[in-house]
Amino acid sequence: KAGVTQTPRYLIKTRGQQVTLSCSPISGHRSVSWYQQTPGQGLQFLFEYFSETQRNKGNFPGRFSGRQFSNSRSEMNVSTLELGDSALYLCASSGGGQGGYTFGSGTRLTVV
Amino acid sequence: AQSVTQLGSHVSVSEGALVLLRCNYSSSVPPYLFWYVQYPNQGLQLLLKYTSAATLVKGINGFEAEFKKSETSFHLTKPSAHMSDAAEYFCAVSGPYTGGFKTIFGAGTRLFVKA
């Protein structure tokens, strides 16, 4: 069974630009969650999608958005990038129950 | 609301010694509890989970954790540390939230294993 695939693995962007990150969950998993990981703040919940609907949202500004497609693949977008957006962005999929997450390897975003 | 506290941001043990990583949780409802491990430049990997079936939970790589409701704890242990256990460990709690479930992670404990 293929794991959770995140692309790209690394990104360098300039302040003010926008970026789109992609996540393909495990086949059959309909829930996709996104987390931001930084040394100072740890793992912060961004949002969760289930069957194309945003089910939960964390405390991030509106510059952070996401969506999920009918095949469960998900994208997250960050507009007007700030230096503080530099982080490891992790995608996690689950079957919808409480079996825990399967994480991707993450996308490391650096904003310069 | 759920929350998780991991005691000790860094823990150092000698190879072959007992590993004990502490986690306390707060939840207004019976929680689901998890331990994850993260190796450098990788995502998190599920070590074990508590979902109310048994209080002592065995996971991968020889780790286990015991759910103690009276102490609101879910500490992670391993009898004998190996060099390959050096990583960061995260405790997490999941519970019902508006529209579904939400998982909250602790701040993490970095485990160092000395030869």
Coordinates of C-alpha atoms in Angstrom, one line a residue:
Chain A
K1 CA 0.0 0.0 0.0
A2 CA 1.5 3.3 -1.0
G3 CA 2.0 5.8 1.8
V4 CA 1.1 9.5 2.0
T5 CA 2.8 11.4 -0.8
Q6 CA 3.6 15.1 -0.4
T7 CA 5.0 17.3 -3.2
P8 CA 7.3 19.1 -3.4
R9 CA 9.7 18.0 -0.7
Y10 CA 11.4 21.4 -0.6
L11 CA 10.4 24.9 -1.6
I12 CA 12.1 28.3 -1.5
K13 CA 9.8 31.3 -2.0
T14 CA 10.1 35.0 -1.7
R15 CA 8.0 37.1 0.7
G16 CA 4.8 38.1 -0.8
Q17 CA 4.5 35.2 -3.2
Q18 CA 2.0 32.4 -2.9
V19 CA 2.6 28.7 -2.7
T20 CA 0.5 25.5 -3.3
L21 CA 1.4 22.2 -1.6
S22 CA 0.0 18.9 -2.6
C23 CA -0.9 15.7 -0.7
S24 CA -2.0 12.3 -1.9
P25 CA -3.4 10.3 1.0
I26 CA -3.4 6.5 1.4
S27 CA -5.8 4.9 -1.0
G28 CA -9.2 4.6 0.6
H29 CA -8.5 7.3 3.2
R30 CA -11.0 10.1 3.0
S31 CA -9.7 12.3 5.8
V32 CA -6.7 14.6 5.2
S33 CA -5.3 16.9 7.8
W34 CA -2.6 19.5 7.5
Y35 CA -0.1 20.6 10.2
Q36 CA 2.5 23.2 10.4
Q37 CA 5.7 22.3 12.3
T38 CA 8.2 24.8 13.5
P39 CA 10.9 24.7 16.2
G40 CA 9.1 27.4 18.3
Q41 CA 5.5 26.4 18.0
G42 CA 5.7 22.7 17.5
L43 CA 2.9 21.0 15.6
Q44 CA 0.0 23.3 14.8
F45 CA -3.2 22.1 13.3
L46 CA -4.2 23.9 10.1
F47 CA -7.3 22.1 8.8
E48 CA -8.9 18.8 8.1
Y49 CA -10.9 17.8 5.0
F50 CA -13.2 14.9 4.8
S51 CA -15.0 14.0 1.5
E52 CA -14.2 17.3 0.0
T53 CA -15.5 19.3 2.9
Q54 CA -13.5 21.2 5.5
R55 CA -14.5 19.7 8.8
N56 CA -12.1 21.4 11.2
K57 CA -9.9 24.5 11.1
G58 CA -7.1 25.7 13.3
N59 CA -6.2 29.2 14.3
F60 CA -4.4 30.4 11.2
P61 CA -5.1 33.6 9.2
G62 CA -7.1 33.5 6.0
R63 CA -3.9 33.4 4.0
F64 CA -3.9 29.7 4.6
S65 CA -6.5 27.8 2.7
G66 CA -7.0 24.3 1.4
R67 CA -9.2 22.1 -0.6
Q68 CA -9.8 18.4 -1.2
F69 CA -10.7 16.8 -4.5
S70 CA -13.1 13.9 -5.3
N71 CA -10.2 11.5 -5.3
S72 CA -9.2 12.6 -1.7
R73 CA -6.1 14.4 -2.9
S74 CA -5.6 17.7 -1.1
E75 CA -3.9 20.9 -1.6
M76 CA -3.1 23.7 0.7
N77 CA -2.3 27.3 -0.4
V78 CA -0.6 30.1 1.4
S79 CA -0.9 33.5 -0.1
T80 CA 1.2 36.6 0.6
L81 CA 4.0 34.6 2.2
E82 CA 5.7 35.9 5.3
L83 CA 9.1 35.0 6.7
G84 CA 7.3 33.4 9.7
D85 CA 5.6 30.9 7.3
S86 CA 8.9 29.1 6.9
A87 CA 8.1 25.6 8.3
L88 CA 7.7 21.9 7.7
Y89 CA 4.1 21.4 6.4
L90 CA 2.9 17.9 7.1
C91 CA -0.1 16.1 5.6
A92 CA -1.7 13.2 7.4
S93 CA -4.4 10.9 6.2
S94 CA -6.7 8.6 8.2
G95 CA -9.6 6.3 7.5
G96 CA -12.0 8.6 9.3
G97 CA -12.0 6.7 12.6
Q98 CA -9.6 6.9 15.5
G99 CA -6.9 4.6 14.3
G100 CA -4.4 7.5 14.2
Y101 CA -2.8 9.2 11.3
T102 CA -0.4 8.2 8.6
F103 CA 1.9 11.1 7.8
G104 CA 3.7 12.1 4.7
S105 CA 7.4 13.2 4.8
G106 CA 6.4 16.8 4.6
T107 CA 7.2 19.8 2.5
R108 CA 9.9 22.1 3.9
L109 CA 9.0 25.7 2.9
T110 CA 11.6 28.4 3.3
V111 CA 10.5 32.0 2.8
V112 CA 13.3 34.5 2.1
Chain B
A1 CA -11.2 20.8 25.2
Q2 CA -8.2 18.5 25.0
S3 CA -4.6 19.3 25.7
V4 CA -1.4 17.4 26.1
T5 CA 1.7 18.1 28.2
Q6 CA 5.0 16.3 27.7
L7 CA 7.3 16.6 30.6
G8 CA 10.9 17.2 29.5
S9 CA 11.8 18.6 26.1
H10 CA 15.0 16.5 26.1
V11 CA 15.7 13.1 27.7
S12 CA 19.1 11.4 27.6
V13 CA 19.6 7.7 28.4
S14 CA 22.4 5.2 27.9
E15 CA 22.1 2.4 25.4
G16 CA 20.5 -0.5 27.2
A17 CA 18.8 1.6 29.8
L18 CA 15.1 2.1 30.5
V19 CA 13.4 4.7 28.4
L20 CA 10.6 6.7 30.0
L21 CA 8.9 9.6 28.2
R22 CA 6.1 11.3 30.2
C23 CA 2.8 12.5 28.9
N24 CA -0.2 13.9 30.7
Y25 CA -3.5 14.8 29.0
S26 CA -6.5 16.8 29.7
S27 CA -9.8 15.8 28.2
S28 CA -13.4 16.3 29.1
V29 CA -14.4 13.0 27.5
P30 CA -12.7 9.6 27.3
P31 CA -9.8 10.3 25.0
Y32 CA -8.0 8.5 22.3
L33 CA -4.3 8.7 22.9
F34 CA -1.3 8.2 20.6
W35 CA 2.4 8.2 20.6
Y36 CA 4.3 9.2 17.4
V37 CA 8.0 9.2 16.5
Q38 CA 9.7 11.5 14.1
Y39 CA 13.2 10.9 12.7
P40 CA 15.1 13.8 11.1
N41 CA 13.7 15.2 7.9
Q42 CA 10.7 12.8 8.0
G43 CA 7.1 12.9 8.9
L44 CA 5.6 11.3 12.1
Q45 CA 5.1 7.6 12.4
L46 CA 2.5 6.1 14.7
L47 CA 4.1 4.0 17.5
L48 CA 1.0 3.0 19.4
K49 CA -2.5 4.1 20.3
Y50 CA -5.0 3.8 23.1
T51 CA -8.6 3.5 22.2
S52 CA -10.1 2.2 25.4
A53 CA -9.7 -1.5 24.7
A54 CA -6.7 -2.2 27.1
T55 CA -4.9 0.1 29.5
L56 CA -1.4 -1.3 28.6
V57 CA -0.7 -0.8 24.9
K58 CA 2.1 -2.4 23.0
G59 CA 3.5 -0.7 20.0
I60 CA 6.2 -1.1 17.4
N61 CA 10.0 -1.2 18.1
G62 CA 9.5 -2.6 21.6
F63 CA 7.7 0.5 23.0
E64 CA 4.6 0.3 25.2
A65 CA 2.5 2.8 27.1
E66 CA 0.1 2.5 30.0
F67 CA -3.1 4.6 30.2
K68 CA -3.8 5.7 33.8
K69 CA -7.1 7.5 34.1
S70 CA -6.6 8.5 37.8
E71 CA -3.3 10.2 36.9
T72 CA -4.4 11.4 33.4
S73 CA -1.2 10.0 32.1
F74 CA 0.0 8.0 29.1
H75 CA 3.7 7.5 29.6
L76 CA 5.8 5.8 27.0
T77 CA 8.4 3.2 28.0
K78 CA 10.9 0.8 26.5
P79 CA 12.9 -1.6 28.7
S80 CA 16.2 -1.2 26.8
A81 CA 17.2 1.7 24.7
H82 CA 18.9 1.2 21.3
M83 CA 20.9 3.8 19.4
S84 CA 18.2 3.7 16.7
D85 CA 15.6 5.0 19.2
A86 CA 17.2 8.5 19.1
A87 CA 14.4 10.6 17.7
E88 CA 11.7 13.0 18.7
Y89 CA 8.6 11.6 20.3
F90 CA 5.1 13.2 20.3
C91 CA 2.2 12.4 22.5
A92 CA -1.2 13.2 21.0
V93 CA -4.8 13.2 22.2
S94 CA -7.9 13.1 20.0
G95 CA -11.4 13.7 20.9
P96 CA -14.7 14.9 19.5
Y97 CA -14.8 18.4 18.1
T98 CA -17.3 20.3 16.2
G99 CA -17.8 18.4 13.0
G100 CA -15.6 15.6 13.8
F101 CA -12.4 14.7 15.7
K102 CA -9.4 16.9 16.3
T103 CA -5.9 15.7 17.3
I104 CA -3.8 17.8 19.5
F105 CA 0.0 17.1 19.8
G106 CA 2.3 17.7 22.7
A107 CA 5.4 19.8 22.3
G108 CA 7.6 16.7 21.8
T109 CA 10.4 15.1 23.7
R110 CA 13.8 14.6 22.0
L111 CA 15.4 11.3 23.0
F112 CA 19.2 11.1 23.0
V113 CA 20.8 7.6 23.4
K114 CA 24.4 7.5 24.5
A115 CA 26.7 4.7 23.6

